[in-house]
XYZ file of C-alpha atoms in Angstrom:
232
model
C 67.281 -71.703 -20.797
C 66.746 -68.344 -22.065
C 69.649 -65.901 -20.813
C 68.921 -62.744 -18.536
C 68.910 -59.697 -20.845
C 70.560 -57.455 -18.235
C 73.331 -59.616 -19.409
C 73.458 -59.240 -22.224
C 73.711 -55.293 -21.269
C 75.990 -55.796 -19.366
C 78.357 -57.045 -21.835
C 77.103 -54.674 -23.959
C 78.224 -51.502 -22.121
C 81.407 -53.244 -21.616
C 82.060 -53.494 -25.107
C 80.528 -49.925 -25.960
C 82.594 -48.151 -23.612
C 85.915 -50.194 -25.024
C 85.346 -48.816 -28.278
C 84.225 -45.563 -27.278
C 87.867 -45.239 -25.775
C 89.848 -46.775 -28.369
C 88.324 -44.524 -30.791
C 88.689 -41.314 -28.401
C 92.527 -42.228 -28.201
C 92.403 -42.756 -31.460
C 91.612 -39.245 -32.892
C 93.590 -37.439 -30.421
C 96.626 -39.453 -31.453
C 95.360 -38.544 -35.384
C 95.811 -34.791 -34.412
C 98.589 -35.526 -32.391
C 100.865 -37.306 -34.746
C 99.588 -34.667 -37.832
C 100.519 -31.700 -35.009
C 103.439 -32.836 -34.819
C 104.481 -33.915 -38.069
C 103.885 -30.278 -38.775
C 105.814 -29.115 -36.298
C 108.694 -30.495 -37.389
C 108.401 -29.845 -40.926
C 110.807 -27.272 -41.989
C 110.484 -25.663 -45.276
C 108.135 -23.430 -45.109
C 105.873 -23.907 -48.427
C 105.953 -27.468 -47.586
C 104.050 -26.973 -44.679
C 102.175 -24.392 -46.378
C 101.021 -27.205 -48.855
C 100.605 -29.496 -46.081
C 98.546 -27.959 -43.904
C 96.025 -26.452 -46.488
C 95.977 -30.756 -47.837
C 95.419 -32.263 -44.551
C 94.175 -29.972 -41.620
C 90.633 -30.254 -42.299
C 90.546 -33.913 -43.808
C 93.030 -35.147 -40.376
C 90.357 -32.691 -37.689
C 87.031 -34.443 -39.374
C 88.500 -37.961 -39.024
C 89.030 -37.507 -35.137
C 85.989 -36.039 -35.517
C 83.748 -38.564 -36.698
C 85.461 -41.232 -33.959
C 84.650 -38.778 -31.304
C 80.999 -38.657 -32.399
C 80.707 -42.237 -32.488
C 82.093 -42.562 -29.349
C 79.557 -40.196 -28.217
C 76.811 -42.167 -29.452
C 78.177 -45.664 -27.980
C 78.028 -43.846 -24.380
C 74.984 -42.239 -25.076
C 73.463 -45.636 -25.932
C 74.416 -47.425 -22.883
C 73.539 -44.785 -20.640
C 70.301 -44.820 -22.211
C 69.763 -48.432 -21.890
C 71.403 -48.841 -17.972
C 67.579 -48.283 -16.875
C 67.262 -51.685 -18.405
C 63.570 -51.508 -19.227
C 62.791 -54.563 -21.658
C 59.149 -54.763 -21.169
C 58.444 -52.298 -24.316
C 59.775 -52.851 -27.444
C 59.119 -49.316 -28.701
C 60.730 -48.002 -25.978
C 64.000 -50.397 -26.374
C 64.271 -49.266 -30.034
C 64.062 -45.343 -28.999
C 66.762 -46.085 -26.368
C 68.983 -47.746 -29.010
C 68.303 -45.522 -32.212
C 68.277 -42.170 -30.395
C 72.066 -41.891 -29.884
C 72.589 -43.541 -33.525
C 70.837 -40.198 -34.291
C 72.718 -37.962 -32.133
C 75.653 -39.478 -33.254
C 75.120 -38.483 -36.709
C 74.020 -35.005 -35.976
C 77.184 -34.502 -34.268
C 79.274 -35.664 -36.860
C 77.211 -33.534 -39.434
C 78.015 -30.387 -37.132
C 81.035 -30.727 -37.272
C 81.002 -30.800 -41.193
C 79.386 -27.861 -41.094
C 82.021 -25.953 -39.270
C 84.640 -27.358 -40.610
C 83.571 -26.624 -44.655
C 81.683 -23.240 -43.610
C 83.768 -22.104 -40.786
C 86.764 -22.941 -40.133
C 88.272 -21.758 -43.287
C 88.519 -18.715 -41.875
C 90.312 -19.525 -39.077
C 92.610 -22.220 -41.742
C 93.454 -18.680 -44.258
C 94.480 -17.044 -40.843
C 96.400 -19.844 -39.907
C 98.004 -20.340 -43.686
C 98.772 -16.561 -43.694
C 100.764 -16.728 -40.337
C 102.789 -19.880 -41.999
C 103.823 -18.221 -45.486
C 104.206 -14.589 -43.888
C 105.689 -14.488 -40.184
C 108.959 -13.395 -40.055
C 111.916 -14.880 -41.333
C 115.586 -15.111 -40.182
C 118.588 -15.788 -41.989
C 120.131 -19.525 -42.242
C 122.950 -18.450 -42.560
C 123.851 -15.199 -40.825
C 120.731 -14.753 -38.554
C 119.411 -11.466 -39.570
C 115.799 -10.939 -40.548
C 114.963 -11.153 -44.344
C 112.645 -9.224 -45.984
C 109.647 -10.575 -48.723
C 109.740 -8.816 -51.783
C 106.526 -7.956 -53.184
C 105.188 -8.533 -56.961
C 107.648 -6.292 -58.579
C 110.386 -6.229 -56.684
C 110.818 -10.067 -57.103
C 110.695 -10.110 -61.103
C 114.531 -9.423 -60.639
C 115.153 -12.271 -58.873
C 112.899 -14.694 -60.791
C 113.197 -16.745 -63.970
C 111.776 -16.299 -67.195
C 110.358 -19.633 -66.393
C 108.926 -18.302 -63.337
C 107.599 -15.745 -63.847
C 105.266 -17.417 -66.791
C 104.281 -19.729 -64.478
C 103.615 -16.938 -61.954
C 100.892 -15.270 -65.000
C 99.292 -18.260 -65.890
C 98.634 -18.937 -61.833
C 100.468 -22.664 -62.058
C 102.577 -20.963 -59.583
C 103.056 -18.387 -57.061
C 106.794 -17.666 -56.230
C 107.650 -15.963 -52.752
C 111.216 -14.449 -52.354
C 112.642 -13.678 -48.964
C 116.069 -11.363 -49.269
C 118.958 -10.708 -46.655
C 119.364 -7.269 -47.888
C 122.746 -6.971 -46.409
C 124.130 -10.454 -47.626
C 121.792 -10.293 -51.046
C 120.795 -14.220 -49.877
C 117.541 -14.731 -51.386
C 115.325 -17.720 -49.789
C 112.517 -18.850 -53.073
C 109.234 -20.822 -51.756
C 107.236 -22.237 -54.323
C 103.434 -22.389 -54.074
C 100.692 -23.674 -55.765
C 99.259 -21.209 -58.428
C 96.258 -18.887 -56.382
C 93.319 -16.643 -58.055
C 93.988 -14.141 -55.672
C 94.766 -10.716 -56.882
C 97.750 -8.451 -56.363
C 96.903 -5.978 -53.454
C 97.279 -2.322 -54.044
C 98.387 -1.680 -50.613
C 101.207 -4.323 -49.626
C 101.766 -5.725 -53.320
C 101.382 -9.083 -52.979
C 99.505 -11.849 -54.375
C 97.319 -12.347 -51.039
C 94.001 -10.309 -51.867
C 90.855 -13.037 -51.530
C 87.947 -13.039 -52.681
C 85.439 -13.306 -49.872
C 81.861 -12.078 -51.354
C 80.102 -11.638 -54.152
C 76.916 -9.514 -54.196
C 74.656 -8.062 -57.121
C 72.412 -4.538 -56.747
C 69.046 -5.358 -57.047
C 68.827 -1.915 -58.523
C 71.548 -1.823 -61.367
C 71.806 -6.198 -61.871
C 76.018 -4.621 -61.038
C 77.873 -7.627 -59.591
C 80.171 -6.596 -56.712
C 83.006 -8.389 -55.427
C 84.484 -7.514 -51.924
C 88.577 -8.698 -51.351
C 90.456 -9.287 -48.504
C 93.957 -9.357 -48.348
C 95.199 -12.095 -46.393
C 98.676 -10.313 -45.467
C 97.880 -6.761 -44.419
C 93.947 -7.169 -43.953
C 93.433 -4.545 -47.034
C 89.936 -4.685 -48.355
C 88.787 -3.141 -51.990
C 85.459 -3.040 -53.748
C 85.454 -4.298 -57.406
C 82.444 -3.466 -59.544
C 81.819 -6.227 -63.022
C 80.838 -3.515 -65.494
């Protein structure tokens, strides 16, 4: 004897919305556990280094389980009219939220690779540049900028530092002379005239239509300095 379908839809939805929560509890606990394992992380180019890695990778895994879980409770929602009669109409039920689903997860691509960097450089900048207190006596230390740290850096360094392996910040207790190094991964980004540091990004190129003159606009991540550079 042939089964009723409504229950097989019934066991369905059952199933649907049990997965649909797992994987909702499952990508807030993914940005809960990376939250906090950056909370707790203490040196300060570590986290740097961390965050830049794994923010955007960790955001678009919860990502792609909430849009799946989307598209389970979509689909049983979508079948609870429980309309078997035509076929055509059965498959649009079932593929539409496979569709929706997808397009979800593709928006949120989007933002993530074409937005959110934005907000990520903000977010990067407040990590490498808020201010800084003293281990060991409290006070507030001061960054140098990219000459006034040449006297505290290596030889090594500071090679490393011109061919872009490695960007060195130094943080100084100017009343103790303690001096804090953070190591960072080598950056393109220019020194900026204003603040002196190694923070000014490029963030468009243009060329005149007029003169065939390539433009390139910078933004400097630290003091929000912008400058004009023309290819001649």
């Amino acid at each position: 004897m042939n089964q009723d379908p409504t229950n097989y839809l019934e066991t369905w939805a059952s199933i649907a919305h049990l997965i649909a929560l797992v994987l909702v509890l499952m990508a807030c606990i993914n940005y809960i556990v990376y939250m906090l394992i950056v909370s707790i992380m203490g040196n300060r180019s570590g986290k740097y280094s961390f965050v830049l890695n794994n923010e955007t990778k960790v955001m678009f895994i919860s990502a792609i389980g909430l849009s799946i879980a989307a598209a389970l409770v979509l689909n049983v929602f979508m079948l609870n009219e429980r309309d078997f009669s035509h076929l055509f109409v059965f498959s649009l039920k079932s593929g539409l939220p496979v569709g929706i689903g997808i397009t979800l997860a593709y928006a949120f691509h989007v933002y993530l690779s074409q937005y959110y960097p934005f907000i990520l450089d903000a977010r990067l900048a407040d990590i490498r540049f808020r201010e800084r207190k003293s281990p060991k006596s409290g006070r507030s230390m001061r960054l140098l900028n990219e000459e006034e740290e040449d006297d505290y850096l290596s030889e090594e360094m500071m090679i490393q530092e011109e061919q872009l392996a490695y960007d060195f910040d130094v943080w100084l207790d100017d009343i103790s002379g303690e001096t804090i190094i953070e190591t960072y991964k080598g950056t393109t980004n220019r020194v900026c005239d204003k603040c002196h540091f190694r923070t000014l990004k490029l963030i468009k190129e243009e060329i005149s239509e007029e003169t065939m003159i390539k433009s390139k606009h910078y933004q400097c991540s630290h003091c929000g300095h912008k400058e004009r550079v023309q290819d001649l």
